[in-house]
Amino acid sequence: MRLVEDRFEELTRFEQQGGTDQLNAIRTNAPRAIPDRAMRTLWELLLTRRVKVSHQGNSFFSWLPRFEREGLTTAVRLQLREVLTPRVELRKLMAPDKEHSESRTIADLVQGKIVLSMEDIAQFRLHQQKQDERWHAVLPALLPDFTMLLRDALDLMRELGGADKKKDDSPAYQPSISPHPQNHRFYDWTVLIELTRDAWLATAQESPKQAALVAEAWTHIPYPLFKRLAFFAAAHDGVIPPRRALDWLLADDHRWLWSDQTKRETIRLLVSLAPRLDETMLRELEQAILQGPPREMFENTIESERRTTFVDRGIWLRLAKVAATGVTLGGDAKKHLDDLLAQYPQWVLATDERDEFSVWMGDGSEWRTFLAAPRRRKELVEWLKQHPARDHWRADDWRQLCQDKFPTVVCALYTLAKEGVWPVDRWEEAFYAWSQKIHLKWSWRLLAPVLAEASDAQLQALPHPISYWLKQVARVFKEHEQRFFTLARRILDLSYEDHEGATTRRHG
């Protein structure tokens, strides 16, 4: 590991200083000095200037005026390619494994991530959004460059151990190839995905035949991200023939029909493709869906019971998406879909397409539901037994009910207390709700007998809300005086844990 750190610092220093002679010397001696495969790869990245160092930043502002002045000359195109070149940004590991003298992967040596040479990526994205005519006109000519740069980014990611022919985690970086609010642009290099997409769309307008050839080439690049781009292309009518698009979808033993790596674009392609298929091809697609995913894709990562539900959900989603396009499903597919709906009546297609994403980012509020508490005492008692605690994902109106239906709530809690049932969360909300002046007198009159019979354990679960409520009651109560002081004394005498975890007793 000391060797790794020494060489890393040495090469970085040489790169920053631009020491050509020294680099040539290192290049000559590297194979003998660094026998480990991972270290050799890191060495080669440094020598080929694919590692980002501080002075390598290329300015978008130095390129744009030249493009506006000269157009897309060869020199301008090459400069843009340099500006957008993906590189690896390396950092030392915070806690390297010192037990192994030799490392197996680059991740064992250093932390690495993919970045662009460009310094002002935000300004470049802003320029993209303007979509001026001159920029749009040159996009088809730039499609090969953007494809190459994106391939370079994935190749570098593979060297870092983050990509291969089955997985590249691109849905986490860019959830949707098409524009979508889920694309949060947290990673600068994803601009290459957008550029490649936009250049392909411009090419499809200018020459659908050329666009089809590019999309075909994408299917042969060994990363799921390029399968996603190809599926995005195939979803556009008039470019990729339906038969060819279906072959892409069902390739590799139907892997991409089911893989989370391509889920968003797979579903978008299903929706676009289904109405364009003839009856024979539609039945072929339905049979592929009914077969479910290949067992080797999931059998080792999920237990059998969950796998059954997982597979059912996947089949339902794809059949439901196809049916939603208005096509008539075959007998087997329709029956299977009906059976799934009968078994899982809660399953419905999302209105915002979130069911098409492998990862959905939000604040959580979109997943919350609302549950109204019953207004009748008997029903409320049963409801409290079933919902004794607050649920972050299922809001209810219990606290409002404590204010609006005070007698009903008190009677329900009293009934449960007589049965020895104390829903702590519900009592807590009730005490805070009844600390308002309008409920103080009546809540004390009705609850004093109940609390007098409560055990120390029951009171100890609610010291703060009861204390707060008693403080407010002290200003207005005119009866049960002895009970008030007795209850206050019991609260003060309860055991509690101090900030160091020691158990003590309060004395008043």
PDB file of N, CA and C in Angstrom, residues 222-272:
ATOM      1  N   PRO A 222     -21.230  -3.051 -25.227  1.00  0.00           N
ATOM      2  CA  PRO A 222     -21.525  -3.953 -24.092  1.00  0.00           C
ATOM      3  C   PRO A 222     -21.801  -3.261 -22.762  1.00  0.00           C
ATOM      4  N   TYR A 223     -22.736  -2.314 -22.757  1.00  0.00           N
ATOM      5  CA  TYR A 223     -23.172  -1.689 -21.516  1.00  0.00           C
ATOM      6  C   TYR A 223     -24.677  -1.476 -21.576  1.00  0.00           C
ATOM      7  N   PRO A 224     -25.402  -1.711 -20.465  1.00  0.00           N
ATOM      8  CA  PRO A 224     -26.861  -1.488 -20.463  1.00  0.00           C
ATOM      9  C   PRO A 224     -27.264  -0.078 -20.884  1.00  0.00           C
ATOM     10  N   LEU A 225     -26.444   0.926 -20.605  1.00  0.00           N
ATOM     11  CA  LEU A 225     -26.797   2.293 -20.972  1.00  0.00           C
ATOM     12  C   LEU A 225     -27.041   2.418 -22.471  1.00  0.00           C
ATOM     13  N   PHE A 226     -26.252   1.731 -23.265  1.00  0.00           N
ATOM     14  CA  PHE A 226     -26.453   1.814 -24.707  1.00  0.00           C
ATOM     15  C   PHE A 226     -27.662   1.004 -25.157  1.00  0.00           C
ATOM     16  N   LYS A 227     -28.037  -0.042 -24.404  1.00  0.00           N
ATOM     17  CA  LYS A 227     -29.311  -0.713 -24.672  1.00  0.00           C
ATOM     18  C   LYS A 227     -30.460   0.258 -24.416  1.00  0.00           C
ATOM     19  N   ARG A 228     -30.335   1.050 -23.368  1.00  0.00           N
ATOM     20  CA  ARG A 228     -31.369   2.038 -23.053  1.00  0.00           C
ATOM     21  C   ARG A 228     -31.498   3.058 -24.178  1.00  0.00           C
ATOM     22  N   LEU A 229     -30.373   3.510 -24.695  1.00  0.00           N
ATOM     23  CA  LEU A 229     -30.408   4.456 -25.808  1.00  0.00           C
ATOM     24  C   LEU A 229     -31.050   3.822 -27.041  1.00  0.00           C
ATOM     25  N   ALA A 230     -30.721   2.565 -27.309  1.00  0.00           N
ATOM     26  CA  ALA A 230     -31.313   1.883 -28.458  1.00  0.00           C
ATOM     27  C   ALA A 230     -32.824   1.722 -28.283  1.00  0.00           C
ATOM     28  N   PHE A 231     -33.271   1.370 -27.080  1.00  0.00           N
ATOM     29  CA  PHE A 231     -34.706   1.231 -26.832  1.00  0.00           C
ATOM     30  C   PHE A 231     -35.410   2.583 -26.962  1.00  0.00           C
ATOM     31  N   PHE A 232     -34.755   3.639 -26.472  1.00  0.00           N
ATOM     32  CA  PHE A 232     -35.296   4.987 -26.649  1.00  0.00           C
ATOM     33  C   PHE A 232     -35.480   5.292 -28.129  1.00  0.00           C
ATOM     34  N   ALA A 233     -34.487   4.934 -28.930  1.00  0.00           N
ATOM     35  CA  ALA A 233     -34.580   5.166 -30.374  1.00  0.00           C
ATOM     36  C   ALA A 233     -35.699   4.337 -30.993  1.00  0.00           C
ATOM     37  N   ALA A 234     -35.805   3.075 -30.573  1.00  0.00           N
ATOM     38  CA  ALA A 234     -36.813   2.187 -31.146  1.00  0.00           C
ATOM     39  C   ALA A 234     -38.233   2.614 -30.805  1.00  0.00           C
ATOM     40  N   ALA A 235     -38.389   3.388 -29.741  1.00  0.00           N
ATOM     41  CA  ALA A 235     -39.725   3.847 -29.350  1.00  0.00           C
ATOM     42  C   ALA A 235     -40.235   4.956 -30.262  1.00  0.00           C
ATOM     43  N   HIS A 236     -39.377   5.473 -31.138  1.00  0.00           N
ATOM     44  CA  HIS A 236     -39.781   6.524 -32.067  1.00  0.00           C
ATOM     45  C   HIS A 236     -40.248   5.893 -33.377  1.00  0.00           C
ATOM     46  N   ASP A 237     -41.496   6.067 -33.677  1.00  0.00           N
ATOM     47  CA  ASP A 237     -42.098   5.461 -34.868  1.00  0.00           C
ATOM     48  C   ASP A 237     -41.424   5.986 -36.129  1.00  0.00           C
ATOM     49  N   GLY A 238     -41.231   5.079 -37.086  1.00  0.00           N
ATOM     50  CA  GLY A 238     -40.709   5.486 -38.380  1.00  0.00           C
ATOM     51  C   GLY A 238     -39.212   5.376 -38.526  1.00  0.00           C
ATOM     52  N   VAL A 239     -38.492   4.927 -37.482  1.00  0.00           N
ATOM     53  CA  VAL A 239     -37.038   4.809 -37.566  1.00  0.00           C
ATOM     54  C   VAL A 239     -36.609   3.340 -37.513  1.00  0.00           C
ATOM     55  N   ILE A 240     -36.980   2.651 -36.456  1.00  0.00           N
ATOM     56  CA  ILE A 240     -36.619   1.243 -36.293  1.00  0.00           C
ATOM     57  C   ILE A 240     -37.841   0.392 -36.633  1.00  0.00           C
ATOM     58  N   PRO A 241     -37.728  -0.548 -37.575  1.00  0.00           N
ATOM     59  CA  PRO A 241     -38.866  -1.413 -37.900  1.00  0.00           C
ATOM     60  C   PRO A 241     -39.345  -2.190 -36.670  1.00  0.00           C
ATOM     61  N   PRO A 242     -40.654  -2.404 -36.517  1.00  0.00           N
ATOM     62  CA  PRO A 242     -41.180  -3.106 -35.336  1.00  0.00           C
ATOM     63  C   PRO A 242     -40.541  -4.468 -35.102  1.00  0.00           C
ATOM     64  N   ARG A 243     -40.296  -5.226 -36.184  1.00  0.00           N
ATOM     65  CA  ARG A 243     -39.700  -6.541 -36.026  1.00  0.00           C
ATOM     66  C   ARG A 243     -38.312  -6.435 -35.409  1.00  0.00           C
ATOM     67  N   ARG A 244     -37.551  -5.439 -35.852  1.00  0.00           N
ATOM     68  CA  ARG A 244     -36.199  -5.281 -35.325  1.00  0.00           C
ATOM     69  C   ARG A 244     -36.234  -4.822 -33.869  1.00  0.00           C
ATOM     70  N   ALA A 245     -37.156  -3.920 -33.562  1.00  0.00           N
ATOM     71  CA  ALA A 245     -37.280  -3.437 -32.190  1.00  0.00           C
ATOM     72  C   ALA A 245     -37.656  -4.574 -31.247  1.00  0.00           C
ATOM     73  N   LEU A 246     -38.553  -5.451 -31.691  1.00  0.00           N
ATOM     74  CA  LEU A 246     -38.951  -6.590 -30.859  1.00  0.00           C
ATOM     75  C   LEU A 246     -37.782  -7.537 -30.644  1.00  0.00           C
ATOM     76  N   ASP A 247     -36.973  -7.730 -31.672  1.00  0.00           N
ATOM     77  CA  ASP A 247     -35.795  -8.592 -31.523  1.00  0.00           C
ATOM     78  C   ASP A 247     -34.834  -8.024 -30.478  1.00  0.00           C
ATOM     79  N   TRP A 248     -34.647  -6.719 -30.490  1.00  0.00           N
ATOM     80  CA  TRP A 248     -33.784  -6.095 -29.481  1.00  0.00           C
ATOM     81  C   TRP A 248     -34.336  -6.333 -28.078  1.00  0.00           C
ATOM     82  N   LEU A 249     -35.641  -6.190 -27.938  1.00  0.00           N
ATOM     83  CA  LEU A 249     -36.286  -6.300 -26.635  1.00  0.00           C
ATOM     84  C   LEU A 249     -36.183  -7.714 -26.074  1.00  0.00           C
ATOM     85  N   LEU A 250     -36.207  -8.704 -26.978  1.00  0.00           N
ATOM     86  CA  LEU A 250     -36.224 -10.101 -26.526  1.00  0.00           C
ATOM     87  C   LEU A 250     -34.857 -10.767 -26.623  1.00  0.00           C
ATOM     88  N   ALA A 251     -33.822  -9.998 -26.908  1.00  0.00           N
ATOM     89  CA  ALA A 251     -32.477 -10.558 -27.059  1.00  0.00           C
ATOM     90  C   ALA A 251     -31.931 -11.066 -25.728  1.00  0.00           C
ATOM     91  N   ASP A 252     -30.884 -11.863 -25.804  1.00  0.00           N
ATOM     92  CA  ASP A 252     -30.177 -12.369 -24.617  1.00  0.00           C
ATOM     93  C   ASP A 252     -31.122 -13.063 -23.634  1.00  0.00           C
ATOM     94  N   ASP A 253     -31.947 -13.966 -24.190  1.00  0.00           N
ATOM     95  CA  ASP A 253     -32.876 -14.741 -23.355  1.00  0.00           C
ATOM     96  C   ASP A 253     -33.818 -13.825 -22.573  1.00  0.00           C
ATOM     97  N   HIS A 254     -34.258 -12.754 -23.231  1.00  0.00           N
ATOM     98  CA  HIS A 254     -35.237 -11.801 -22.685  1.00  0.00           C
ATOM     99  C   HIS A 254     -34.689 -10.986 -21.511  1.00  0.00           C
ATOM    100  N   ARG A 255     -33.386 -10.949 -21.318  1.00  0.00           N
ATOM    101  CA  ARG A 255     -32.802 -10.247 -20.173  1.00  0.00           C
ATOM    102  C   ARG A 255     -33.267  -8.804 -20.100  1.00  0.00           C
ATOM    103  N   TRP A 256     -33.250  -8.098 -21.231  1.00  0.00           N
ATOM    104  CA  TRP A 256     -33.512  -6.658 -21.194  1.00  0.00           C
ATOM    105  C   TRP A 256     -34.993  -6.354 -21.079  1.00  0.00           C
ATOM    106  N   LEU A 257     -35.839  -7.344 -21.309  1.00  0.00           N
ATOM    107  CA  LEU A 257     -37.261  -7.169 -21.045  1.00  0.00           C
ATOM    108  C   LEU A 257     -37.531  -7.051 -19.554  1.00  0.00           C
ATOM    109  N   TRP A 258     -36.610  -7.601 -18.722  1.00  0.00           N
ATOM    110  CA  TRP A 258     -36.829  -7.682 -17.285  1.00  0.00           C
ATOM    111  C   TRP A 258     -35.799  -6.938 -16.441  1.00  0.00           C
ATOM    112  N   SER A 259     -34.695  -6.605 -17.010  1.00  0.00           N
ATOM    113  CA  SER A 259     -33.620  -6.018 -16.214  1.00  0.00           C
ATOM    114  C   SER A 259     -33.990  -4.642 -15.677  1.00  0.00           C
ATOM    115  N   ASP A 260     -33.688  -4.409 -14.391  1.00  0.00           N
ATOM    116  CA  ASP A 260     -33.866  -3.079 -13.812  1.00  0.00           C
ATOM    117  C   ASP A 260     -32.941  -2.058 -14.459  1.00  0.00           C
ATOM    118  N   GLN A 261     -31.877  -2.531 -15.082  1.00  0.00           N
ATOM    119  CA  GLN A 261     -30.937  -1.622 -15.723  1.00  0.00           C
ATOM    120  C   GLN A 261     -31.564  -0.884 -16.912  1.00  0.00           C
ATOM    121  N   THR A 262     -32.587  -1.478 -17.520  1.00  0.00           N
ATOM    122  CA  THR A 262     -33.221  -0.869 -18.699  1.00  0.00           C
ATOM    123  C   THR A 262     -34.723  -0.650 -18.507  1.00  0.00           C
ATOM    124  N   LYS A 263     -35.212  -0.755 -17.283  1.00  0.00           N
ATOM    125  CA  LYS A 263     -36.655  -0.814 -17.039  1.00  0.00           C
ATOM    126  C   LYS A 263     -37.422   0.355 -17.642  1.00  0.00           C
ATOM    127  N   ARG A 264     -36.979   1.583 -17.392  1.00  0.00           N
ATOM    128  CA  ARG A 264     -37.702   2.755 -17.892  1.00  0.00           C
ATOM    129  C   ARG A 264     -37.852   2.710 -19.407  1.00  0.00           C
ATOM    130  N   GLU A 265     -36.765   2.472 -20.127  1.00  0.00           N
ATOM    131  CA  GLU A 265     -36.823   2.469 -21.592  1.00  0.00           C
ATOM    132  C   GLU A 265     -37.524   1.221 -22.122  1.00  0.00           C
ATOM    133  N   THR A 266     -37.427   0.100 -21.390  1.00  0.00           N
ATOM    134  CA  THR A 266     -38.159  -1.100 -21.791  1.00  0.00           C
ATOM    135  C   THR A 266     -39.659  -0.846 -21.784  1.00  0.00           C
ATOM    136  N   ILE A 267     -40.167  -0.252 -20.714  1.00  0.00           N
ATOM    137  CA  ILE A 267     -41.605   0.002 -20.618  1.00  0.00           C
ATOM    138  C   ILE A 267     -42.045   1.031 -21.652  1.00  0.00           C
ATOM    139  N   ARG A 268     -41.235   2.072 -21.850  1.00  0.00           N
ATOM    140  CA  ARG A 268     -41.573   3.073 -22.869  1.00  0.00           C
ATOM    141  C   ARG A 268     -41.630   2.432 -24.253  1.00  0.00           C
ATOM    142  N   LEU A 269     -40.711   1.493 -24.516  1.00  0.00           N
ATOM    143  CA  LEU A 269     -40.715   0.801 -25.805  1.00  0.00           C
ATOM    144  C   LEU A 269     -41.935  -0.101 -25.935  1.00  0.00           C
ATOM    145  N   LEU A 270     -42.312  -0.796 -24.867  1.00  0.00           N
ATOM    146  CA  LEU A 270     -43.515  -1.626 -24.909  1.00  0.00           C
ATOM    147  C   LEU A 270     -44.743  -0.790 -25.275  1.00  0.00           C
ATOM    148  N   VAL A 271     -44.879   0.362 -24.636  1.00  0.00           N
ATOM    149  CA  VAL A 271     -46.034   1.219 -24.876  1.00  0.00           C
ATOM    150  C   VAL A 271     -46.051   1.716 -26.316  1.00  0.00           C
ATOM    151  N   SER A 272     -44.890   2.058 -26.838  1.00  0.00           N
ATOM    152  CA  SER A 272     -44.815   2.552 -28.212  1.00  0.00           C
ATOM    153  C   SER A 272     -44.950   1.437 -29.235  1.00  0.00           C
TER     154      SER A 272
END
